[in-house]
PDB file of C-alpha atoms and ligand atoms in Angstrom:
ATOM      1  CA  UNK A   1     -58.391 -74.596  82.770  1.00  0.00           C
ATOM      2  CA  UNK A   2     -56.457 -75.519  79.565  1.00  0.00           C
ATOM      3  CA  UNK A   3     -55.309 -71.772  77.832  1.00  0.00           C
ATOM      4  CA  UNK A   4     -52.906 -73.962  75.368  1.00  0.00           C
ATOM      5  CA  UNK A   5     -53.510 -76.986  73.755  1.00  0.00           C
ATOM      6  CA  UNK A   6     -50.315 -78.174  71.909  1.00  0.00           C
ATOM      7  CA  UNK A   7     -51.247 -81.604  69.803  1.00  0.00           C
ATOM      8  CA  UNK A   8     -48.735 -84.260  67.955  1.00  0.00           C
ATOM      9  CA  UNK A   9     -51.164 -84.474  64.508  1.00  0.00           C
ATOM     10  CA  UNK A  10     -49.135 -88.351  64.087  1.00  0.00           C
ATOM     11  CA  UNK A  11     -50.808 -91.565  62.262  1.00  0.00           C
ATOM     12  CA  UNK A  12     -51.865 -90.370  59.002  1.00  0.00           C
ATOM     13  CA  UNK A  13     -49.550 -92.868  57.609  1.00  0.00           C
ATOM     14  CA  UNK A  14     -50.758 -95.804  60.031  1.00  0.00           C
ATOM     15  CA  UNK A  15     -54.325 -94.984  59.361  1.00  0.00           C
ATOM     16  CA  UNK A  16     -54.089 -95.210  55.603  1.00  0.00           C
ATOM     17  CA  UNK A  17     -52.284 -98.531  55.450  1.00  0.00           C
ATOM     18  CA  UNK A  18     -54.780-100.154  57.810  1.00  0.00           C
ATOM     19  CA  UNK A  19     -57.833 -99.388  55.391  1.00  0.00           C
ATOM     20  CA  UNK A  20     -55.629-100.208  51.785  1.00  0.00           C
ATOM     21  CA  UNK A  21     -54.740 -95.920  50.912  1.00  0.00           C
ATOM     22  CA  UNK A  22     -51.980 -94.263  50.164  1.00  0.00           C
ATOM     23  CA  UNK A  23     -49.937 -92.194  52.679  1.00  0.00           C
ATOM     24  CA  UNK A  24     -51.250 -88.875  50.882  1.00  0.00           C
ATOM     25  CA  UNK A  25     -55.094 -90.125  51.438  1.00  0.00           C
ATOM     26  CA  UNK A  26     -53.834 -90.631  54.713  1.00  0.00           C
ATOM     27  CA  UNK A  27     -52.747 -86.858  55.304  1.00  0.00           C
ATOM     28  CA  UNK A  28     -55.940 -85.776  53.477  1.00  0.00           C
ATOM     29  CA  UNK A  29     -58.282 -86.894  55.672  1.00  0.00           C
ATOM     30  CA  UNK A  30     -55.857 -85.624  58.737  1.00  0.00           C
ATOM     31  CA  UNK A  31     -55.786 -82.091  57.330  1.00  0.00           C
ATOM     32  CA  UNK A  32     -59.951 -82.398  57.187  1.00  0.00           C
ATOM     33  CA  UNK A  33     -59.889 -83.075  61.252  1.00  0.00           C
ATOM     34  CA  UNK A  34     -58.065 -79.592  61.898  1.00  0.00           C
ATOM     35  CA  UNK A  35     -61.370 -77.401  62.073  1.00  0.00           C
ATOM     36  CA  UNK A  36     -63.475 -79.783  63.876  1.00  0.00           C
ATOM     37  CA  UNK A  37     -60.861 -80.281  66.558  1.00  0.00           C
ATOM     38  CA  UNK A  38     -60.517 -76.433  66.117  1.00  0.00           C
ATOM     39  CA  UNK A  39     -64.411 -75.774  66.651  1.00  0.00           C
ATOM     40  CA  UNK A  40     -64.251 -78.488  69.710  1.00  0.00           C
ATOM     41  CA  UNK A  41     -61.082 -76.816  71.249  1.00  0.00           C
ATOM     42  CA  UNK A  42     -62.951 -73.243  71.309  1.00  0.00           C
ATOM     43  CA  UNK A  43     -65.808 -74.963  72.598  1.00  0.00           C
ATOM     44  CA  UNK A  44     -64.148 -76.178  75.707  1.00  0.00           C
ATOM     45  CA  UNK A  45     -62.770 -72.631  75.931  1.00  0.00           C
ATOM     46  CA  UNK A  46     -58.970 -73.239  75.140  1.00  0.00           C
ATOM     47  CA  UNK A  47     -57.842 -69.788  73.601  1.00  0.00           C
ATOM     48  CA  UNK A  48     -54.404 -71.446  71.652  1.00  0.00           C
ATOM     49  CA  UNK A  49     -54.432 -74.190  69.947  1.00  0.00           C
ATOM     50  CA  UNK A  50     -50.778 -75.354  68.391  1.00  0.00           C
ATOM     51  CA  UNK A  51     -50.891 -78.795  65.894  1.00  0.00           C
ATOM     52  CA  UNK A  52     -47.520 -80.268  64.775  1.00  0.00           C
ATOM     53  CA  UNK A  53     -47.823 -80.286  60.927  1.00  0.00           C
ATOM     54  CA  UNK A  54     -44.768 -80.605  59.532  1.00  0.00           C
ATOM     55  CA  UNK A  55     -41.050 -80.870  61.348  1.00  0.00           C
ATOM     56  CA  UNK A  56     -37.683 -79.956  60.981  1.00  0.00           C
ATOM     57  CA  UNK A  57     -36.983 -83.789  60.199  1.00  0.00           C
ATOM     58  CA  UNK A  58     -40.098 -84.343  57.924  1.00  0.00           C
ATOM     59  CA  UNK A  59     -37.927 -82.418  54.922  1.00  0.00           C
ATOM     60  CA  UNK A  60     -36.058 -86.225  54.875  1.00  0.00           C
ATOM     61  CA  UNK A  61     -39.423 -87.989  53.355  1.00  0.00           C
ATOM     62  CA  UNK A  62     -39.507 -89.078  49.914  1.00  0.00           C
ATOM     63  CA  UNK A  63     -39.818 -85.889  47.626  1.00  0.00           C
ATOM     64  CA  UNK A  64     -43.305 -86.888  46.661  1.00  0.00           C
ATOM     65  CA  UNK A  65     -44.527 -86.873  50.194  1.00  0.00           C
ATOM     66  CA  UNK A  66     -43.403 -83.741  51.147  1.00  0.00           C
ATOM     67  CA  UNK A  67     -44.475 -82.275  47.576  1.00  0.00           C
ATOM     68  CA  UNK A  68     -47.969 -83.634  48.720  1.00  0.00           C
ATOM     69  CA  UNK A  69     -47.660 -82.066  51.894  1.00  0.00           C
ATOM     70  CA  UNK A  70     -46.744 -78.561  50.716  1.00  0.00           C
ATOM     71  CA  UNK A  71     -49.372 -78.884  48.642  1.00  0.00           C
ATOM     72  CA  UNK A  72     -52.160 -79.336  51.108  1.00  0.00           C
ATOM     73  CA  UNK A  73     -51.053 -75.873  53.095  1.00  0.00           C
ATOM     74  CA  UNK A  74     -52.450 -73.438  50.267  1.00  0.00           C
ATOM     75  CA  UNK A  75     -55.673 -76.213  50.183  1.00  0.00           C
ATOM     76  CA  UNK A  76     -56.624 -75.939  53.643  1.00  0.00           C
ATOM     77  CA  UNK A  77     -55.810 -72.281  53.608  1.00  0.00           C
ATOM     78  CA  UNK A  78     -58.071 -71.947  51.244  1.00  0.00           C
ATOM     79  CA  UNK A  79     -60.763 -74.553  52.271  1.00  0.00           C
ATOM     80  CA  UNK A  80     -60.633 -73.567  55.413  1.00  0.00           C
ATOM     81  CA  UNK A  81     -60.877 -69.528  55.295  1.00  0.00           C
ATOM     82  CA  UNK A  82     -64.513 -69.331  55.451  1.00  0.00           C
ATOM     83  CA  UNK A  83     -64.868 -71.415  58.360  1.00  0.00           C
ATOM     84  CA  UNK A  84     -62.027 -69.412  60.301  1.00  0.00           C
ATOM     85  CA  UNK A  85     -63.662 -66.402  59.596  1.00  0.00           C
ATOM     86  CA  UNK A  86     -67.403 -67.673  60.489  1.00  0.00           C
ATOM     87  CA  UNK A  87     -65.703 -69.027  63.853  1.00  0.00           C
ATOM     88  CA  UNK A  88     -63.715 -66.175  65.125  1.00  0.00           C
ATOM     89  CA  UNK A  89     -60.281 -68.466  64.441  1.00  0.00           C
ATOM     90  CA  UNK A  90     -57.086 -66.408  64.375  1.00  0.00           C
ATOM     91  CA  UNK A  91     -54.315 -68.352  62.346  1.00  0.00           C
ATOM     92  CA  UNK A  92     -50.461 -68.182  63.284  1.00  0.00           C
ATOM     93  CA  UNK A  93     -47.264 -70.313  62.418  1.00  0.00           C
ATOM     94  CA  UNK A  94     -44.784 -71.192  64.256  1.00  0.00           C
ATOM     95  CA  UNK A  95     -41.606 -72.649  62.701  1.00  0.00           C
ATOM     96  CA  UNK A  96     -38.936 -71.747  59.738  1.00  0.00           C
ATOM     97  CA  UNK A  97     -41.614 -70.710  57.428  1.00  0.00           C
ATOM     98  CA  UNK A  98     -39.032 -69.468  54.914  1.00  0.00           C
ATOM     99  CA  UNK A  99     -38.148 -72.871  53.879  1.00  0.00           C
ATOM    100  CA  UNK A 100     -41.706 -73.576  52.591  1.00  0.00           C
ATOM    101  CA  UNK A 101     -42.533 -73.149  48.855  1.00  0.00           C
ATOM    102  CA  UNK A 102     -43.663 -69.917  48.157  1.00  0.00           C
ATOM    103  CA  UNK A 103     -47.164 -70.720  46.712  1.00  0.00           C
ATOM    104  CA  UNK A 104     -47.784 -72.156  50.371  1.00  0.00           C
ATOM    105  CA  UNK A 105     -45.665 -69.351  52.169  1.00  0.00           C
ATOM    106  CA  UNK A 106     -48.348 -67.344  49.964  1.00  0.00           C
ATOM    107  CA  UNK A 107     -51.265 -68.706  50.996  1.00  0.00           C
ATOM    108  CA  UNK A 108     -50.221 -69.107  54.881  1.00  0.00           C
ATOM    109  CA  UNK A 109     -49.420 -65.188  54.959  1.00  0.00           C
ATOM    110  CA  UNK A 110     -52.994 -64.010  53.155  1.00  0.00           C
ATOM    111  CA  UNK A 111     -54.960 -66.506  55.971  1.00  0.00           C
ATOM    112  CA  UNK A 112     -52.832 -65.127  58.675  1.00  0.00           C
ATOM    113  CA  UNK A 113     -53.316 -61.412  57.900  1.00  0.00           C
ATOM    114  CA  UNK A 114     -57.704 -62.457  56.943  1.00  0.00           C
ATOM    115  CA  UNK A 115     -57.913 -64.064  60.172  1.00  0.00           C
ATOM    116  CA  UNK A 116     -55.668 -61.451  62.296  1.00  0.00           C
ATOM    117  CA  UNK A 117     -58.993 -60.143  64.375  1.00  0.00           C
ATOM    118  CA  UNK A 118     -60.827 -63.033  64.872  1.00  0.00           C
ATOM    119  CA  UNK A 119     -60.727 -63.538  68.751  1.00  0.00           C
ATOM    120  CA  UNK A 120     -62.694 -67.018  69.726  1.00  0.00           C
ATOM    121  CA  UNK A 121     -58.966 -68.972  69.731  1.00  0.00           C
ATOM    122  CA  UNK A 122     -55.988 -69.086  68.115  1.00  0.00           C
ATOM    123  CA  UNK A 123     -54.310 -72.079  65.519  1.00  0.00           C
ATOM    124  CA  UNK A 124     -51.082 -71.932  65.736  1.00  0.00           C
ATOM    125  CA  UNK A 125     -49.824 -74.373  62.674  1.00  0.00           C
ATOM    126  CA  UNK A 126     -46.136 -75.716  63.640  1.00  0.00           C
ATOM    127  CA  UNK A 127     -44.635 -76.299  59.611  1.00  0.00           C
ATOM    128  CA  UNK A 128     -40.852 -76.842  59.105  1.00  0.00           C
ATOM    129  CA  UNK A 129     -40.883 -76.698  62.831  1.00  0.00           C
ATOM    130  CA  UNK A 130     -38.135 -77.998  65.213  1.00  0.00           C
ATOM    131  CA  UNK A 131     -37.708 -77.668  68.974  1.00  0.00           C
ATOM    132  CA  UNK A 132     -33.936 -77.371  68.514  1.00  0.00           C
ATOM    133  CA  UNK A 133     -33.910 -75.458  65.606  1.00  0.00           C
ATOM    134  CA  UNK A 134     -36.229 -72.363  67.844  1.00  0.00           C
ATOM    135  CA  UNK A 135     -33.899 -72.598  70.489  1.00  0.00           C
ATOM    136  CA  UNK A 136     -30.789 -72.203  67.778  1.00  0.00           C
ATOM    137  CA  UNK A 137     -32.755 -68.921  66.303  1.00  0.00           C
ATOM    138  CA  UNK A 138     -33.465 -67.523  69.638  1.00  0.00           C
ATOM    139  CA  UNK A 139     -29.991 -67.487  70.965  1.00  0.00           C
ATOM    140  CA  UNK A 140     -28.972 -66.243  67.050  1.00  0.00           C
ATOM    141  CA  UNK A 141     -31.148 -63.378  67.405  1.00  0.00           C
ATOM    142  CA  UNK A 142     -30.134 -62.786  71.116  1.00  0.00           C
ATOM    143  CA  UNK A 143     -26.048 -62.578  69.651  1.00  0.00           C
ATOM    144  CA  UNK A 144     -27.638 -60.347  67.081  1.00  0.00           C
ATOM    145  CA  UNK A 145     -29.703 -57.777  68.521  1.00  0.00           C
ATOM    146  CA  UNK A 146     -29.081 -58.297  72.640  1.00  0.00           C
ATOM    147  CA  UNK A 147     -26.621 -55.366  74.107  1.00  0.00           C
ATOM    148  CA  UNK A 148     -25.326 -57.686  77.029  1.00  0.00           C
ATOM    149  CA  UNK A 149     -25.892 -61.388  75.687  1.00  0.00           C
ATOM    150  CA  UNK A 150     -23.715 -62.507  78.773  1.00  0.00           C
ATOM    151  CA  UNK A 151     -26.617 -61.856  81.202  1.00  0.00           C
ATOM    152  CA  UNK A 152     -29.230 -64.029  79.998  1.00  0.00           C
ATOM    153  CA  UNK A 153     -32.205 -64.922  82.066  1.00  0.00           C
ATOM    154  CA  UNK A 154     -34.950 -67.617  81.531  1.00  0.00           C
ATOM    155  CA  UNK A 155     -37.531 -64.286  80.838  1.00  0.00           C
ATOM    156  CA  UNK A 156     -35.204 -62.769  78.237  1.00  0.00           C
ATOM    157  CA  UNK A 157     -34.568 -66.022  76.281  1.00  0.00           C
ATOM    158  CA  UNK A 158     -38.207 -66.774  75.892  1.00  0.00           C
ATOM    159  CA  UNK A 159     -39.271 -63.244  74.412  1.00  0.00           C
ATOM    160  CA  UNK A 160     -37.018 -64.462  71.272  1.00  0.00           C
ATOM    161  CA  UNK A 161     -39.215 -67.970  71.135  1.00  0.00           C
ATOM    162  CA  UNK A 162     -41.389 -68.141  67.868  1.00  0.00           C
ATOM    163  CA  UNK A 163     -44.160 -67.092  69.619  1.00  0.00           C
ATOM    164  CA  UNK A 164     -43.274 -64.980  72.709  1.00  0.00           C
ATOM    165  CA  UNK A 165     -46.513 -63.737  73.792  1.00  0.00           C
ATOM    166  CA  UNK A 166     -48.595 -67.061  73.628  1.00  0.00           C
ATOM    167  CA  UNK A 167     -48.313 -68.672  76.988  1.00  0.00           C
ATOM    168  CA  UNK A 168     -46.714 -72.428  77.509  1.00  0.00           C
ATOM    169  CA  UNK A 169     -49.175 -75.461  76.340  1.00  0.00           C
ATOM    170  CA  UNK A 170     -51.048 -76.831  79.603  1.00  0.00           C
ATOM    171  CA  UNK A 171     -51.576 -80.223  78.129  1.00  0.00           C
ATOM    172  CA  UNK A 172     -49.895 -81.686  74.748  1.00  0.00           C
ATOM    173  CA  UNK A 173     -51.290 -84.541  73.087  1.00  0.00           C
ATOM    174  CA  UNK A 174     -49.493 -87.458  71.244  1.00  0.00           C
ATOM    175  CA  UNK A 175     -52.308 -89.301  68.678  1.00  0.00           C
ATOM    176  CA  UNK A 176     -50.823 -92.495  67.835  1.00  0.00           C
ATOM    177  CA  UNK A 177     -49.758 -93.963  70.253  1.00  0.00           C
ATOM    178  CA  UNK A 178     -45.967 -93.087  70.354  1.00  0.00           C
ATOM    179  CA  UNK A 179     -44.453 -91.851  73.477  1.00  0.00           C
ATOM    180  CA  UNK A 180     -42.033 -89.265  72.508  1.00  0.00           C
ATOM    181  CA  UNK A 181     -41.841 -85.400  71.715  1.00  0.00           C
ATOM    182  CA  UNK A 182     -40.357 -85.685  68.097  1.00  0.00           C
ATOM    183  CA  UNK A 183     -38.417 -82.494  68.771  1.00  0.00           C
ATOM    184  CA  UNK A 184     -41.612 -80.582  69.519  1.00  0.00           C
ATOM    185  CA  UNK A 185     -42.051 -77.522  71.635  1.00  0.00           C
ATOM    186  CA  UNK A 186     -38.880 -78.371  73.802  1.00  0.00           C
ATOM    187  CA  UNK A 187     -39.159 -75.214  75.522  1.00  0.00           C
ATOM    188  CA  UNK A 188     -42.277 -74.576  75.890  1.00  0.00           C
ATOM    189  CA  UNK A 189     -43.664 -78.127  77.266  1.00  0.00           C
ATOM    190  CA  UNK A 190     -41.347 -77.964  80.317  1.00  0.00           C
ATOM    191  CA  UNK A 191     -44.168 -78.384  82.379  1.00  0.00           C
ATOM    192  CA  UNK A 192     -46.873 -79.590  80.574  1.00  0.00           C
ATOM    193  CA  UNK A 193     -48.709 -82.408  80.821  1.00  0.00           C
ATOM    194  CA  UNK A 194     -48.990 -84.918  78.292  1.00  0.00           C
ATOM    195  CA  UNK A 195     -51.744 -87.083  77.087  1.00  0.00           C
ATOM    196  CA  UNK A 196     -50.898 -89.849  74.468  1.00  0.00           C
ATOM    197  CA  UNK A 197     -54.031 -91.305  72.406  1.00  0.00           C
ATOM    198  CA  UNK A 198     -54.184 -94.664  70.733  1.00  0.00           C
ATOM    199  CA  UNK A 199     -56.305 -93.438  67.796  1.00  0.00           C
ATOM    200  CA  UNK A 200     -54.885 -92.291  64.522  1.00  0.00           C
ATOM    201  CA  UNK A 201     -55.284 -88.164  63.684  1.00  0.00           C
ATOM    202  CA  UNK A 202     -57.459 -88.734  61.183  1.00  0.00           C
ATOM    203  CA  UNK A 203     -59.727 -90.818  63.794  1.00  0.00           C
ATOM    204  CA  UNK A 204     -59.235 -87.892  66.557  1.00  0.00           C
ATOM    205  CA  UNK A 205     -62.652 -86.227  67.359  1.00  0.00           C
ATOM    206  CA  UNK A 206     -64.142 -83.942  69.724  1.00  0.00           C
ATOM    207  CA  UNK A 207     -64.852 -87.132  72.032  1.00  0.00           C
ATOM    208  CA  UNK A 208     -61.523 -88.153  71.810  1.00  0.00           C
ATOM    209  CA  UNK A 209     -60.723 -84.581  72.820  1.00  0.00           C
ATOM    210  CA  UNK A 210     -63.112 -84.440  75.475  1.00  0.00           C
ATOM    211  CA  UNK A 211     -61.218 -87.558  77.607  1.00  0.00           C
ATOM    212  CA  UNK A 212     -58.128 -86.293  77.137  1.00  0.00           C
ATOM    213  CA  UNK A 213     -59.410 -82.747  78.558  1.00  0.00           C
ATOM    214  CA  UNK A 214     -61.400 -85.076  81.557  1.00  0.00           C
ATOM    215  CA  UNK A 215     -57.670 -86.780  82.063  1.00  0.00           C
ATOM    216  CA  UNK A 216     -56.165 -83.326  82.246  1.00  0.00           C
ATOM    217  CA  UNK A 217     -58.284 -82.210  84.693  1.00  0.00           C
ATOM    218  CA  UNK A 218     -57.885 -84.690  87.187  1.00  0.00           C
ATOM    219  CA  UNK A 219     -53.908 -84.115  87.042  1.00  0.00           C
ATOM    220  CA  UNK A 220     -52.004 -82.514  90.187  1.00  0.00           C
ATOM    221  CA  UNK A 221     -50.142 -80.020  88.958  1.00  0.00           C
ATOM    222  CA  UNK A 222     -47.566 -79.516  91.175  1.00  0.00           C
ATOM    223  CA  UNK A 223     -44.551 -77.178  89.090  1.00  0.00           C
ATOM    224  CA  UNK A 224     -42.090 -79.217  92.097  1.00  0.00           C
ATOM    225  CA  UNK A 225     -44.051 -77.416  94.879  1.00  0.00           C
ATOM    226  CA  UNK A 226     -45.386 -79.226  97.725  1.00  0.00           C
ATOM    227  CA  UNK A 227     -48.917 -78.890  98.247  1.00  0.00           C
TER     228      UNK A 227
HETATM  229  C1  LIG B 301     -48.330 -87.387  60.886  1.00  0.00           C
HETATM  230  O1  LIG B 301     -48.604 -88.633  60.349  1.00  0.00           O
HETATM  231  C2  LIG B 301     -48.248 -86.314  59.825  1.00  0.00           C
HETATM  232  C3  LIG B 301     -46.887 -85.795  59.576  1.00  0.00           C
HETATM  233  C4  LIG B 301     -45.813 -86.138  60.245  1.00  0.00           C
HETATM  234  C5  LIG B 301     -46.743 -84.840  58.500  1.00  0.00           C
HETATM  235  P1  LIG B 301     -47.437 -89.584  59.836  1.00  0.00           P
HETATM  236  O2  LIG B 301     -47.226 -89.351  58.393  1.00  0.00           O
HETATM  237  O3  LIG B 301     -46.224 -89.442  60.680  1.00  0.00           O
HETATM  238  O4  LIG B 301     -48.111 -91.006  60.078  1.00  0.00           O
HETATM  239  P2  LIG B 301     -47.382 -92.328  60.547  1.00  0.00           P
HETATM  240  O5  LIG B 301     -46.642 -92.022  61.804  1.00  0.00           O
HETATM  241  O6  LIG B 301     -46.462 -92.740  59.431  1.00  0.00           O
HETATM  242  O7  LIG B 301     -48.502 -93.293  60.779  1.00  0.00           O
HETATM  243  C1  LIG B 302     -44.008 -85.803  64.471  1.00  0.00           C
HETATM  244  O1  LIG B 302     -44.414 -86.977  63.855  1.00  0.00           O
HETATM  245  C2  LIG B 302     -44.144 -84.650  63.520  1.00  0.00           C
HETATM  246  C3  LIG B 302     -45.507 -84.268  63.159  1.00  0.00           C
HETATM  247  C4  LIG B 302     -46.606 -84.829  63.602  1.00  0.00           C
HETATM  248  C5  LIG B 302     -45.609 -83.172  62.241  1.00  0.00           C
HETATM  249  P1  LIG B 302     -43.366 -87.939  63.127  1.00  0.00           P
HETATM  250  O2  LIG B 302     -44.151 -89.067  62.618  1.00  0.00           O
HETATM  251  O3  LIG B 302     -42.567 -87.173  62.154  1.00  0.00           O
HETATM  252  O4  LIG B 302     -42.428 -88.365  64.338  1.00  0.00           O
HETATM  253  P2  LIG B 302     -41.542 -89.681  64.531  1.00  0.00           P
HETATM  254  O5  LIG B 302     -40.776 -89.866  63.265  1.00  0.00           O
HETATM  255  O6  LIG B 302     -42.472 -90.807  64.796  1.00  0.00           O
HETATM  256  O7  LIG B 302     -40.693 -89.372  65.712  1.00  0.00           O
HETATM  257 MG1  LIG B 303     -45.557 -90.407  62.337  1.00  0.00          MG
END
């Protein structure tokens, strides 16, 4: 049983240059996969569902990129509200949210707080997110508001993750190709396992998702145990 999917959205850029687009086309047509991998995630009963959108290190595109990128947050919020609320989807970020412009910080806040009952699964968008950079704000807030920071335990440090109370992906997937975490979810994907699909995002569909589900569950999980 897969509670937490966590997925790598990479390729958008790949994608467009094979078919003669632009990089933005490219991210376009990735943003319009979100609710059908959504729908196709609640189908096969996974409850969270956490997509990489935008990293710590993605601020270091060209300006016109990221402008792009910013821009398509309020779009899909808005786009996308009717279907949330139709499909019982519950929408949550993870990530240093502040830094985002504050017509998307906007937008991302009124979807979050519309969507805040729905109960069929939870999307968990990761924007200006970093692995390193949660880990750096947990142990900030620990200095700050822990009475003895000295006697830290694996338990404590995880209530001051981003998102304490949703439990650790099962299975994270990589479109694209690339074999490598990109600073995602350090934490959290300890123990995960990991699935790594040829196909561009934007080519990513509920099929795609289905094999990488079938892969997951012929996996031994063995957390260093013998069985
Ligand atoms: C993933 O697609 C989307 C983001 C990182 C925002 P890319 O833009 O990284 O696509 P490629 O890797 O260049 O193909
Ligand atoms: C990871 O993809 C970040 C997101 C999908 C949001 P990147 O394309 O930024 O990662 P690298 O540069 O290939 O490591
Ligand atoms: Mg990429």
């Amino acid at each position: 049983m897969i509670r937490h999917l966590a997925i790598i959205m990479d390729g958008n850029g790949r994608w467009a240059q094979q078919r003669g687009l632009s990089r933005s086309e490219g991210h376009r047509a990735g943003a319009q996969r979100i609710s059908d991998i959504t729908e196709a995630a609640a189908q096969l009963g996974i409850e969270y569902l956490t997509l990489y959108a935008f990293s710590t290190e993605n601020w270091k595109r060209p300006i016109a990129e990221v402008t792009f990128l910013m821009n398509l947050i309020p779009e899909f919020c808005r786009n996308k509200l009717p279907d949330m609320m139709k499909n019982g989807v519950r929408l949550r970020t993870v990530g240093r949210t502040d830094d985002l412009p504050a017509a998307s910080k906007a937008a991302l806040l009124d979807a979050v707080e519309k969507t805040r009952d729905n109960r069929k699964i939870t999307l968990n968008l990761a924007l200006s997110y970093g692995g390193r950079a949660e880990i750096v704000d947990a142990v900030n807030r620990i200095l700050r508001e822990e009475k003895k920071p000295e006697k830290i335990t694996e338990e404590t440090f995880a209530r001051y993750l981003y998102a304490p109370d949703i439990p650790d992906p099962d299975l994270m997937i990589r479109t694209s190709g690339e074999m490598r975490l990109s600073n995602f979810l350090l934490w959290e994907l300890s123990y995960a396992e990991l699935f790594v699909s040829d196909l561009h995002w934007p080519d990513f569909d509920a099929a795609a998702l289905k094999e990488a589900v079938s892969a997951y569950e012929t996996r031994d999980r063995r957390f260093g145990k013998v069985k």
